[in-house]
PDB file of C-alpha atoms in Angstrom:
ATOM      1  CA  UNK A   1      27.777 -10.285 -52.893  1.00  0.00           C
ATOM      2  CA  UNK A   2      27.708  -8.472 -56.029  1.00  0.00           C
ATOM      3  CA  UNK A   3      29.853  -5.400 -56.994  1.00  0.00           C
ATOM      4  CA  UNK A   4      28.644  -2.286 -57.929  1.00  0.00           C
ATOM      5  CA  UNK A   5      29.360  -1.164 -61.175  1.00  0.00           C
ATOM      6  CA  UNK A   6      31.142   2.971 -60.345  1.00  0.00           C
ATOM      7  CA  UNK A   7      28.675   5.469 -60.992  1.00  0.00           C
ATOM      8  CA  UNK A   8      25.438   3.746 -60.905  1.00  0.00           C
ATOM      9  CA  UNK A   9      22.685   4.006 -57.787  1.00  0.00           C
ATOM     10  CA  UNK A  10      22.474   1.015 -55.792  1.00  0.00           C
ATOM     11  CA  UNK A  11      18.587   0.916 -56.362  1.00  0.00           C
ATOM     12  CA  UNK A  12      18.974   1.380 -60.209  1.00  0.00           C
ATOM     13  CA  UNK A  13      21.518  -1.795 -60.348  1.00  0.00           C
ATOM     14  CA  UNK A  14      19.850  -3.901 -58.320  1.00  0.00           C
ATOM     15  CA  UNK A  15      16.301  -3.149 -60.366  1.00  0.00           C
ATOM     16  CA  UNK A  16      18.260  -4.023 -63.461  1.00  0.00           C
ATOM     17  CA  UNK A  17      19.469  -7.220 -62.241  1.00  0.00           C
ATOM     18  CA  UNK A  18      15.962  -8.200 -60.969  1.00  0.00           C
ATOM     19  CA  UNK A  19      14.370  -6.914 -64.498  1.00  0.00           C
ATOM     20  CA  UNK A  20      17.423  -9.412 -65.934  1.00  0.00           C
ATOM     21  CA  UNK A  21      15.892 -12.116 -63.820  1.00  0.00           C
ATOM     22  CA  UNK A  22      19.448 -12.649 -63.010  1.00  0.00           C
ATOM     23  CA  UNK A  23      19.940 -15.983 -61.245  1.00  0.00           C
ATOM     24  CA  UNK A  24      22.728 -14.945 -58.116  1.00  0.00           C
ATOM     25  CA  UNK A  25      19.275 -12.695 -57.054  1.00  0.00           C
ATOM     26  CA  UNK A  26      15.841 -13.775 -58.947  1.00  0.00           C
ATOM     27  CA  UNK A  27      15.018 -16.937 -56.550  1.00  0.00           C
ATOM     28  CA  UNK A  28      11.971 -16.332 -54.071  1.00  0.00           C
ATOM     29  CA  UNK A  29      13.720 -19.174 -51.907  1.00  0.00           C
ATOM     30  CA  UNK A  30      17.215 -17.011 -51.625  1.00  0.00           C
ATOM     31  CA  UNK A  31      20.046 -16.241 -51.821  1.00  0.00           C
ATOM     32  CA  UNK A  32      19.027 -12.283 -51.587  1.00  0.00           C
ATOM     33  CA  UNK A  33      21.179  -9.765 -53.507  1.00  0.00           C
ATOM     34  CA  UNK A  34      23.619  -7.792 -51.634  1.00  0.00           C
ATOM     35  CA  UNK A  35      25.810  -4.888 -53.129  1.00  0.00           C
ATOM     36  CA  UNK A  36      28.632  -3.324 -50.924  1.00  0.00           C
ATOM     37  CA  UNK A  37      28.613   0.039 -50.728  1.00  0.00           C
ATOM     38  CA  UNK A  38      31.895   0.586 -48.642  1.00  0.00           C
ATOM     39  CA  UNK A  39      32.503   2.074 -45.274  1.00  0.00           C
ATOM     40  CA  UNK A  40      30.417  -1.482 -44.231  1.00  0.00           C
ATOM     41  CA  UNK A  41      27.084  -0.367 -45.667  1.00  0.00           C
ATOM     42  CA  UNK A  42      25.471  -2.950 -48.030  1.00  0.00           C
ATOM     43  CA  UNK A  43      22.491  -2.724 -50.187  1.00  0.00           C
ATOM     44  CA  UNK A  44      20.033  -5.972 -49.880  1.00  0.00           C
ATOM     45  CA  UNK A  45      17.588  -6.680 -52.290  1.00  0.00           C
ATOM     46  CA  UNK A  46      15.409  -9.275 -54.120  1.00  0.00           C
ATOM     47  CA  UNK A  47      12.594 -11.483 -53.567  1.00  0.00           C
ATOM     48  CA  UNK A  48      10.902 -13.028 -50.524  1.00  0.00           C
ATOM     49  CA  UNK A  49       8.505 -16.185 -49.958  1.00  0.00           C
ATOM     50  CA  UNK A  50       5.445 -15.950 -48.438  1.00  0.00           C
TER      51      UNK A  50
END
């Protein structure tokens, strides 16, 4: 899990840490990205093998 910096939109954080190529999202083979957005909501995101 990775928190969510407070007033920035799920989407636009997790595009910046792709864009970053930031290792704890960037591999194809996992682990996904996943922000917490409270109230047990979570934003996934990242890349997928094919």
């Amino acid at each position: 899990m990775i928190d969510l910096p407070p007033g920035i939109e799920p989407a636009d954080y997790a595009r910046l840490l792709m864009d970053k190529q930031d290792p704890k999202s960037d591999d194809k083979w996992g682990p996904a990205g996943r922000l917490d957005l409270g109230g047990g909501e979570h934003y996934f995101f990242g890349w997928a093998s094919t």
